[in-house]
Coordinates of C-alpha atoms in Angstrom, one line a residue:
M1 CA 16.3 -12.9 47.0
K2 CA 18.9 -10.4 48.3
R3 CA 16.7 -9.4 51.3
E4 CA 16.5 -13.1 52.3
G5 CA 20.3 -13.3 52.3
C6 CA 20.5 -15.5 49.2
H7 CA 23.5 -14.8 47.1
P8 CA 23.1 -14.8 43.3
T9 CA 25.3 -17.1 41.2
V10 CA 26.6 -16.7 37.7
V11 CA 23.5 -18.6 36.5
T12 CA 21.3 -16.0 38.3
Y13 CA 23.0 -13.2 36.5
N14 CA 22.8 -15.1 33.2
R15 CA 19.1 -15.4 33.6
L16 CA 18.7 -11.7 34.3
I17 CA 20.8 -10.8 31.3
H18 CA 18.7 -13.2 29.1
S19 CA 15.4 -11.7 30.5
F20 CA 16.4 -8.1 29.9
G21 CA 17.6 -9.0 26.4
R22 CA 14.3 -10.8 25.5
A23 CA 12.5 -7.6 26.7
N24 CA 14.8 -5.5 24.5
Y25 CA 16.3 -3.7 27.5
I26 CA 19.8 -3.9 26.2
G27 CA 21.2 -1.2 28.5
E28 CA 19.9 -3.0 31.6
A29 CA 21.4 -6.3 30.4
V30 CA 24.8 -4.6 30.0
E31 CA 24.5 -3.1 33.5
V32 CA 23.9 -6.6 35.0
F33 CA 27.0 -7.8 33.1
N34 CA 29.1 -5.0 34.6
E35 CA 27.6 -5.5 38.1
M36 CA 28.4 -9.2 38.2
Q37 CA 32.1 -8.5 37.3
E38 CA 32.3 -5.7 39.9
L39 CA 31.1 -8.1 42.6
G40 CA 33.7 -10.7 41.6
Y41 CA 31.6 -13.1 39.5
E42 CA 33.4 -14.3 36.3
P43 CA 31.1 -14.3 33.2
D44 CA 31.1 -17.7 31.6
R45 CA 30.4 -18.8 28.0
V46 CA 26.7 -18.6 28.5
T47 CA 27.0 -14.9 29.6
Y48 CA 29.0 -13.9 26.6
C49 CA 26.9 -15.9 24.2
T50 CA 23.7 -14.3 25.5
L51 CA 25.1 -10.8 25.2
I52 CA 26.4 -11.5 21.7
D53 CA 23.0 -12.8 20.6
I54 CA 21.2 -9.8 22.2
H55 CA 23.4 -7.3 20.4
A56 CA 23.6 -9.2 17.1
K57 CA 19.8 -9.3 16.9
A58 CA 19.5 -5.6 17.7
G59 CA 21.9 -4.8 14.9
F60 CA 24.9 -3.7 17.1
L61 CA 27.5 -5.6 15.0
D62 CA 30.5 -3.8 16.5
V63 CA 29.5 -4.6 20.1
A64 CA 28.8 -8.2 19.2
L65 CA 32.2 -8.6 17.6
D66 CA 33.9 -6.9 20.6
L67 CA 32.2 -9.4 22.9
Y68 CA 33.2 -12.2 20.7
Q69 CA 36.9 -11.1 20.8
K70 CA 36.7 -10.5 24.6
M71 CA 35.3 -14.0 25.2
Q72 CA 38.2 -15.6 23.4
E73 CA 40.7 -13.4 25.2
V74 CA 39.5 -14.6 28.6
G75 CA 40.0 -18.2 27.4
L76 CA 36.4 -19.2 26.5
S77 CA 36.1 -20.9 23.2
P78 CA 33.0 -20.3 21.1
D79 CA 30.3 -23.1 21.0
T80 CA 27.7 -23.8 18.3
F81 CA 25.3 -21.2 19.7
T82 CA 28.0 -18.5 19.7
Y83 CA 29.1 -19.3 16.1
S84 CA 25.4 -19.4 14.9
A85 CA 24.8 -15.9 16.5
M86 CA 27.9 -14.4 15.0
V87 CA 27.3 -15.9 11.5
N88 CA 23.8 -14.5 11.6
C89 CA 25.0 -11.2 12.8
L90 CA 27.7 -10.9 10.1
G91 CA 25.4 -12.1 7.3
K92 CA 22.5 -9.7 8.2
A93 CA 25.0 -6.8 8.3
G94 CA 26.0 -7.6 4.7
H95 CA 29.3 -9.3 5.5
L96 CA 28.6 -12.6 3.8
P97 CA 32.2 -13.6 3.1
A98 CA 33.1 -13.0 6.8
A99 CA 30.0 -15.1 7.8
D100 CA 31.0 -17.9 5.4
K101 CA 34.6 -17.8 6.8
L102 CA 33.4 -18.0 10.4
F103 CA 31.1 -21.0 9.4
C104 CA 34.1 -22.8 7.9
E105 CA 36.2 -21.9 11.0
M106 CA 33.5 -23.4 13.2
I107 CA 33.7 -26.7 11.3
E108 CA 37.5 -26.7 11.3
R109 CA 37.6 -26.3 15.1
G110 CA 35.4 -29.4 15.5
C111 CA 32.3 -27.4 16.5
V112 CA 29.4 -29.2 14.8
P113 CA 26.8 -27.0 13.1
N114 CA 23.2 -27.7 14.2
L115 CA 19.9 -27.2 12.3
V116 CA 19.7 -23.6 13.3
T117 CA 23.2 -22.9 12.0
Y118 CA 22.4 -24.5 8.6
N119 CA 19.1 -22.6 8.4
I120 CA 20.9 -19.3 9.0
M121 CA 23.6 -20.1 6.3
I122 CA 21.0 -21.3 3.8
A123 CA 18.9 -18.2 4.3
L124 CA 21.9 -15.9 4.0
Q125 CA 23.1 -17.5 0.8
A126 CA 19.5 -17.3 -0.6
K127 CA 19.2 -13.6 0.3
A128 CA 22.5 -12.9 -1.5
R129 CA 21.1 -14.8 -4.5
N130 CA 23.8 -17.4 -4.2
Y131 CA 21.3 -20.1 -5.0
P132 CA 23.7 -23.0 -5.9
S133 CA 25.5 -22.4 -2.6
A134 CA 22.2 -22.5 -0.7
V135 CA 21.2 -25.8 -2.4
K136 CA 24.7 -27.3 -1.6
L137 CA 24.3 -26.3 2.1
Y138 CA 20.9 -28.0 2.1
R139 CA 22.5 -31.2 0.7
D140 CA 25.4 -31.0 3.2
M141 CA 23.0 -30.6 6.1
Q142 CA 21.1 -33.7 5.0
A143 CA 24.4 -35.6 4.6
A144 CA 25.3 -34.6 8.1
G145 CA 22.2 -36.4 9.4
F146 CA 19.9 -33.4 10.0
R147 CA 16.2 -33.5 9.1
P148 CA 15.0 -30.2 7.7
D149 CA 12.3 -28.3 9.6
K150 CA 9.6 -26.1 8.1
I151 CA 11.9 -23.1 7.9
T152 CA 14.5 -25.1 5.9
Y153 CA 11.9 -26.5 3.5
N154 CA 10.4 -23.0 2.8
I155 CA 13.8 -21.5 2.1
V156 CA 14.9 -24.3 -0.1
M157 CA 11.7 -24.4 -2.1
E158 CA 12.0 -20.7 -2.7
V159 CA 15.6 -21.0 -3.8
L160 CA 14.8 -23.8 -6.2
G161 CA 12.0 -21.7 -7.6
H162 CA 14.3 -18.7 -8.2
C163 CA 16.7 -21.1 -10.0
G164 CA 13.8 -22.2 -12.3
R165 CA 13.9 -25.7 -10.8
L166 CA 10.2 -25.8 -9.9
D167 CA 9.9 -29.5 -10.3
E168 CA 12.6 -30.0 -7.7
A169 CA 10.7 -27.5 -5.5
E170 CA 7.6 -29.7 -5.7
A171 CA 9.8 -32.8 -4.9
V172 CA 10.9 -30.9 -1.7
F173 CA 7.3 -30.3 -0.9
Q174 CA 6.6 -34.0 -1.2
E175 CA 9.6 -34.7 1.1
M176 CA 8.3 -32.2 3.6
Q177 CA 5.0 -34.0 3.9
Q178 CA 6.8 -37.0 5.4
D179 CA 7.6 -34.9 8.5
W180 CA 5.3 -31.9 8.5
V181 CA 1.8 -30.9 7.6
P182 CA 2.2 -28.1 5.0
D183 CA 0.5 -24.9 6.0
E184 CA -0.9 -21.9 4.1
P185 CA 2.5 -20.1 3.5
V186 CA 4.0 -23.2 1.9
Y187 CA 1.1 -23.6 -0.6
G188 CA 1.2 -19.8 -1.1
L189 CA 4.9 -20.0 -1.9
L190 CA 4.3 -22.6 -4.7
V191 CA 1.4 -20.5 -6.1
D192 CA 3.7 -17.5 -6.2
L193 CA 6.6 -19.4 -7.8
W194 CA 4.6 -21.0 -10.5
G195 CA 2.7 -17.7 -11.2
K196 CA 6.0 -15.8 -11.6
A197 CA 7.3 -18.6 -13.9
G198 CA 4.3 -17.9 -16.2
N199 CA 2.6 -21.2 -15.6
V200 CA -0.8 -19.9 -14.4
D201 CA -2.5 -23.3 -14.6
K202 CA 0.1 -24.8 -12.2
A203 CA -0.3 -21.8 -9.9
R204 CA -4.1 -22.3 -9.9
A205 CA -3.7 -26.0 -9.3
W206 CA -1.7 -25.4 -6.1
F207 CA -4.2 -22.8 -5.0
T208 CA -6.9 -25.4 -5.4
S209 CA -4.8 -28.0 -3.5
M210 CA -4.6 -25.5 -0.6
L211 CA -8.4 -25.2 -0.5
D212 CA -8.7 -29.0 -0.8
A213 CA -6.4 -29.3 2.2
G214 CA -8.9 -27.2 4.2
L215 CA -6.6 -24.2 4.4
R216 CA -7.8 -20.6 3.9
P217 CA -5.6 -18.5 1.6
N218 CA -4.5 -15.1 2.7
V219 CA -4.6 -11.9 0.7
P220 CA -0.9 -12.1 -0.5
T221 CA -1.5 -15.6 -1.9
C222 CA -4.6 -14.4 -3.8
N223 CA -2.6 -11.4 -5.1
S224 CA 0.0 -13.9 -6.4
L225 CA -2.6 -15.8 -8.4
L226 CA -4.3 -12.5 -9.5
S227 CA -0.9 -11.2 -10.7
A228 CA -0.2 -14.3 -12.7
F229 CA -3.6 -14.1 -14.5
L230 CA -3.2 -10.4 -15.2
R231 CA 0.3 -10.9 -16.8
M232 CA -1.3 -13.4 -19.2
Q233 CA -4.3 -11.1 -19.7
R234 CA -6.7 -13.7 -18.5
F235 CA -9.2 -11.2 -17.2
S236 CA -12.1 -13.6 -16.6
D237 CA -9.9 -15.7 -14.3
A238 CA -8.6 -12.5 -12.6
H239 CA -12.3 -11.5 -12.0
D240 CA -12.9 -14.9 -10.4
V241 CA -10.0 -14.5 -8.0
I242 CA -11.3 -11.2 -6.8
Q243 CA -14.8 -12.5 -6.4
N244 CA -13.4 -15.5 -4.5
M245 CA -11.5 -13.2 -2.2
L246 CA -14.6 -11.3 -1.4
G247 CA -16.6 -14.5 -1.0
M248 CA -14.0 -15.8 1.6
G249 CA -14.3 -12.5 3.5
L250 CA -10.8 -11.3 2.5
V251 CA -10.4 -7.6 2.0
P252 CA -8.4 -6.6 -1.2
S253 CA -5.3 -4.9 -0.2
L254 CA -3.4 -1.9 -1.5
Q255 CA -1.2 -4.3 -3.4
T256 CA -4.3 -5.9 -5.0
Y257 CA -5.4 -2.5 -6.4
T258 CA -1.8 -1.6 -7.4
L259 CA -1.6 -4.8 -9.5
L260 CA -4.8 -3.9 -11.3
L261 CA -3.9 -0.3 -11.9
S262 CA -0.4 -1.3 -13.3
C263 CA -2.1 -3.8 -15.6
C264 CA -4.5 -1.0 -16.7
T265 CA -1.5 1.2 -17.6
E266 CA 0.3 -1.6 -19.5
T267 CA -2.8 -3.0 -21.4
R268 CA -4.5 0.2 -22.6
S269 CA -6.7 -1.8 -25.0
Q270 CA -8.2 -3.5 -22.0
M271 CA -8.7 -0.4 -19.8
G272 CA -12.4 -0.9 -19.5
V273 CA -12.0 -4.5 -18.2
C274 CA -9.3 -3.4 -15.8
C275 CA -11.4 -0.5 -14.5
E276 CA -14.3 -2.8 -13.9
L277 CA -12.0 -5.1 -11.8
M278 CA -10.6 -2.1 -9.9
A279 CA -14.2 -1.1 -9.0
V280 CA -15.1 -4.6 -7.9
T281 CA -12.3 -4.5 -5.2
G282 CA -14.1 -1.6 -3.5
H283 CA -10.7 -0.3 -2.4
P284 CA -10.5 3.3 -1.2
A285 CA -7.8 3.8 -3.8
H286 CA -10.3 3.4 -6.5
Y287 CA -12.5 6.3 -5.2
F288 CA -9.4 8.4 -4.9
L289 CA -8.5 7.9 -8.5
V290 CA -12.0 8.2 -10.1
S291 CA -12.7 11.4 -8.0
L292 CA -9.3 13.0 -8.7
P293 CA -10.2 16.6 -9.8
D294 CA -8.8 18.4 -12.8
A295 CA -5.9 20.6 -11.8
E296 CA -6.7 24.2 -11.0
P297 CA -4.0 26.9 -11.5
G298 CA -1.4 26.0 -8.9
G299 CA -2.8 22.6 -8.4
Q300 CA -3.7 23.0 -4.8
N301 CA -6.9 21.1 -5.2
V302 CA -5.0 18.0 -6.5
R303 CA -2.5 18.3 -3.7
D304 CA -5.3 18.4 -1.1
H305 CA -7.0 15.4 -2.7
A306 CA -3.8 13.4 -2.7
S307 CA -2.9 14.5 0.9
H308 CA -6.3 13.4 2.2
F309 CA -5.9 10.0 0.6
M310 CA -2.5 9.5 2.1
E311 CA -3.8 10.3 5.5
L312 CA -6.4 7.5 5.0
M313 CA -3.6 5.2 4.1
H314 CA -1.2 6.2 6.9
T315 CA -1.3 2.7 8.5
E316 CA -0.1 1.0 5.4
D317 CA 3.6 0.3 5.2
R318 CA 5.8 2.6 3.1
E319 CA 6.6 0.0 0.4
S320 CA 2.8 -0.6 -0.2
K321 CA 2.2 3.2 -0.4
R322 CA 5.2 3.6 -2.7
G323 CA 3.9 0.9 -5.0
L324 CA 0.5 2.4 -5.3
L325 CA 1.6 6.0 -5.8
D326 CA 4.1 4.8 -8.4
A327 CA 1.3 3.1 -10.3
V328 CA -1.0 6.2 -9.9
I329 CA 1.6 8.7 -11.2
D330 CA 2.6 6.3 -14.0
F331 CA -1.0 5.9 -15.0
L332 CA -1.7 9.6 -14.9
H333 CA 1.4 10.5 -16.9
K334 CA 0.7 7.9 -19.6
S335 CA -3.0 9.0 -19.7
G336 CA -2.0 12.5 -20.6
L337 CA -2.8 13.9 -17.1
K338 CA 0.7 15.1 -16.6
E339 CA -0.1 18.2 -14.6
E340 CA -2.0 16.0 -12.1
A341 CA 0.8 13.4 -12.1
G342 CA 3.3 16.2 -11.1
F343 CA 1.2 17.4 -8.2
V344 CA 0.6 13.9 -6.9
W345 CA 4.4 13.3 -7.1
E346 CA 5.1 16.5 -5.1
V347 CA 2.8 15.2 -2.3
A348 CA 4.5 11.8 -2.3
A349 CA 7.9 13.4 -2.1
Q350 CA 6.8 15.8 0.8
R351 CA 5.5 12.8 2.7
N352 CA 8.8 10.9 2.3
V353 CA 7.2 8.0 0.4
Y354 CA 10.5 8.0 -1.7
P355 CA 13.0 8.7 1.1
E356 CA 16.1 8.3 -1.1
S357 CA 14.9 9.8 -4.3
V358 CA 16.6 13.2 -3.8
R359 CA 19.4 13.7 -1.3
E360 CA 22.5 15.9 -0.9
K361 CA 25.6 13.6 -1.0
S362 CA 27.9 16.5 0.0
S363 CA 27.8 20.3 -0.2
S364 CA 25.9 21.2 -3.4
Y365 CA 26.4 17.7 -4.8
W366 CA 22.9 16.1 -5.3
L367 CA 21.7 12.7 -6.2
I368 CA 18.3 12.1 -8.0
N369 CA 17.6 8.4 -7.7
L370 CA 15.0 7.0 -10.0
H371 CA 15.8 3.3 -10.0
V372 CA 12.8 2.1 -7.9
M373 CA 10.3 4.0 -10.1
S374 CA 8.2 3.1 -13.2
E375 CA 8.9 4.9 -16.4
G376 CA 6.2 7.6 -16.1
T377 CA 6.9 8.2 -12.4
A378 CA 10.7 8.5 -13.1
V379 CA 10.1 11.1 -15.9
T380 CA 7.7 13.0 -13.7
A381 CA 9.9 12.9 -10.6
L382 CA 13.0 14.0 -12.6
S383 CA 11.1 16.9 -14.3
R384 CA 9.6 18.2 -11.0
T385 CA 12.9 17.9 -9.1
L386 CA 14.8 19.8 -11.7
A387 CA 12.1 22.5 -11.5
W388 CA 12.6 22.6 -7.8
F389 CA 16.4 23.1 -8.3
Q390 CA 15.5 26.0 -10.6
R391 CA 13.3 27.6 -7.9
Q392 CA 15.9 27.2 -5.2
M393 CA 18.5 28.7 -7.5
L394 CA 16.4 31.7 -8.3
E395 CA 15.6 32.3 -4.6
S396 CA 19.2 31.9 -3.3
G397 CA 21.2 33.0 -6.3
T398 CA 23.4 29.8 -6.1
G399 CA 22.9 26.5 -7.9
P400 CA 24.1 23.0 -7.4
R401 CA 27.6 22.2 -8.4
R402 CA 26.8 18.7 -9.5
I403 CA 23.7 16.5 -10.0
D404 CA 23.8 12.8 -10.6
I405 CA 20.7 11.3 -12.2
I406 CA 20.6 7.6 -11.3
T407 CA 18.4 5.2 -13.2
G408 CA 19.8 2.0 -11.7
W409 CA 20.8 0.6 -15.0
G410 CA 24.6 1.0 -15.1
R411 CA 27.7 -0.9 -14.2
R412 CA 26.2 -2.2 -10.9
S413 CA 22.9 -3.4 -12.3
R414 CA 22.1 -7.1 -11.7
V415 CA 19.6 -7.1 -14.5
T416 CA 20.6 -7.5 -18.2
G417 CA 18.9 -5.9 -21.1
S418 CA 17.6 -2.4 -21.7
S419 CA 15.7 -0.2 -19.2
L420 CA 12.7 1.8 -20.2
V421 CA 13.4 4.2 -17.3
R422 CA 17.0 4.8 -18.5
Q423 CA 15.8 5.2 -22.1
S424 CA 13.0 7.6 -21.2
V425 CA 15.2 9.7 -19.0
Q426 CA 17.9 9.9 -21.6
E427 CA 15.3 11.0 -24.3
L428 CA 14.0 13.7 -21.9
L429 CA 17.5 15.0 -21.2
H430 CA 18.4 15.0 -24.9
L431 CA 15.2 16.8 -25.8
F432 CA 15.8 19.6 -23.4
R433 CA 19.6 19.7 -24.1
F434 CA 20.5 19.0 -20.5
P435 CA 24.3 19.2 -20.3
F436 CA 24.9 15.7 -19.1
F437 CA 27.7 13.1 -19.5
T438 CA 28.3 9.6 -18.2
E439 CA 31.2 8.8 -15.9
N440 CA 33.4 5.7 -15.7
G441 CA 31.4 3.8 -18.3
N442 CA 28.3 3.9 -16.1
S443 CA 25.6 4.3 -18.7
G444 CA 22.8 4.3 -16.1
C445 CA 24.0 7.5 -14.4
F446 CA 23.7 10.9 -16.1
V447 CA 25.9 13.7 -14.6
G448 CA 25.5 17.4 -14.9
C449 CA 27.9 19.9 -13.2
G450 CA 29.4 23.3 -13.1
E451 CA 28.5 26.4 -15.1
P452 CA 26.8 24.5 -17.9
L453 CA 24.4 23.0 -15.4
N454 CA 23.6 26.3 -13.7
R455 CA 23.1 28.0 -17.1
W456 CA 20.7 25.3 -18.1
L457 CA 18.6 25.5 -14.9
L458 CA 17.8 29.2 -15.7
N459 CA 15.9 28.2 -18.9
S460 CA 12.2 29.1 -18.6
Y461 CA 11.1 25.7 -19.9
V462 CA 12.5 23.8 -16.9
E463 CA 9.4 24.6 -14.9
R464 CA 7.1 23.1 -17.5
M465 CA 9.2 20.3 -19.0
H466 CA 7.0 17.6 -17.3
L467 CA 4.1 18.6 -19.5
L468 CA 5.7 17.5 -22.8

């Protein structure tokens, strides 16, 4: 274009910025923005909006906010697209009050929200578990004359499900059918919601409706139905789900096996049935578990076995691997194979499956975070981590000045009731006379510090406490 003597316009530069942004070349997009200004071209509203959207989606909140301010300083007022991008940016960064304030400012300035804006706000409120606010926005959107799209319907059905208003969620499904043909994820959502509500017959009815509609369920939907049957200990129905998965050519996932192993741990009287179901899946995790060797002195054979399995599972996402290893360690611990549980935990920790479980908050101030673990895994992880501190102390001659043991069941917990993790951790600490105290009324965090902590770490039993 330049060779032919054609001069670019602001529209040309906007197109370039947009293209670079779509390709995730953010640096190049900014270079074009700077170049157009150096050549005397004034960025317009589209220029700023495009750059705000690019940076917001990439997670660069500060840059997006600066551009938003600069845009207004040069006399360009935000439009619906700009407000939507900024609301989304603020919400995803965890600044929900600021996002809500900007949404209200948008309306006050006479800028009418569109369907995308409403979807963003409904999704943000849902993610923050502000379910009544999400439902209100949905009603406001309809009152403003907007017809929901598939995204809206999915979010609202999930919100109503979490509120326990499943009949209303079904009514939204019926409403959806007037405009859209429901797809597999919509049916899968209703299977999951009814299953988690404990109504397995409703969950199965929606699963059957999906099949009747000519849709093929995916593995997560089958897992939702399987989980519902397992919770109710309806093992014959659970067996049928797995057989149907295999019959449809679906390959049971790591989550499928994790569900079965967790059920095996919880319902010890039905271990034979659960083991049979685990074998039916044919998942590599089953071979790993049944071929796990007895620990030799030092446990290197168990570590090698666990390492080899994790190499096979390297393509799985971290959350799936964490879920399975949590279930494996919990199962081994509660089955009396505590030495083996400890060695599997060490491999999981070395491979960063639990990235935030042990970290140094500041110099010699450590956090042991157990809140995402099951009861057996938490006790194993705590025992082996304290033993690691002992070894470090013996090697270096200096110990930690403070250790916080976090169970996730304290003043910030969103869940009411008692925690088996907190209870088991407290019992273990009491049993071995760990010098802990709780701070600021946070009953879910046990704190050890100073000379009492260092004296305790020198006890010989610290290395073997996980075996009790």
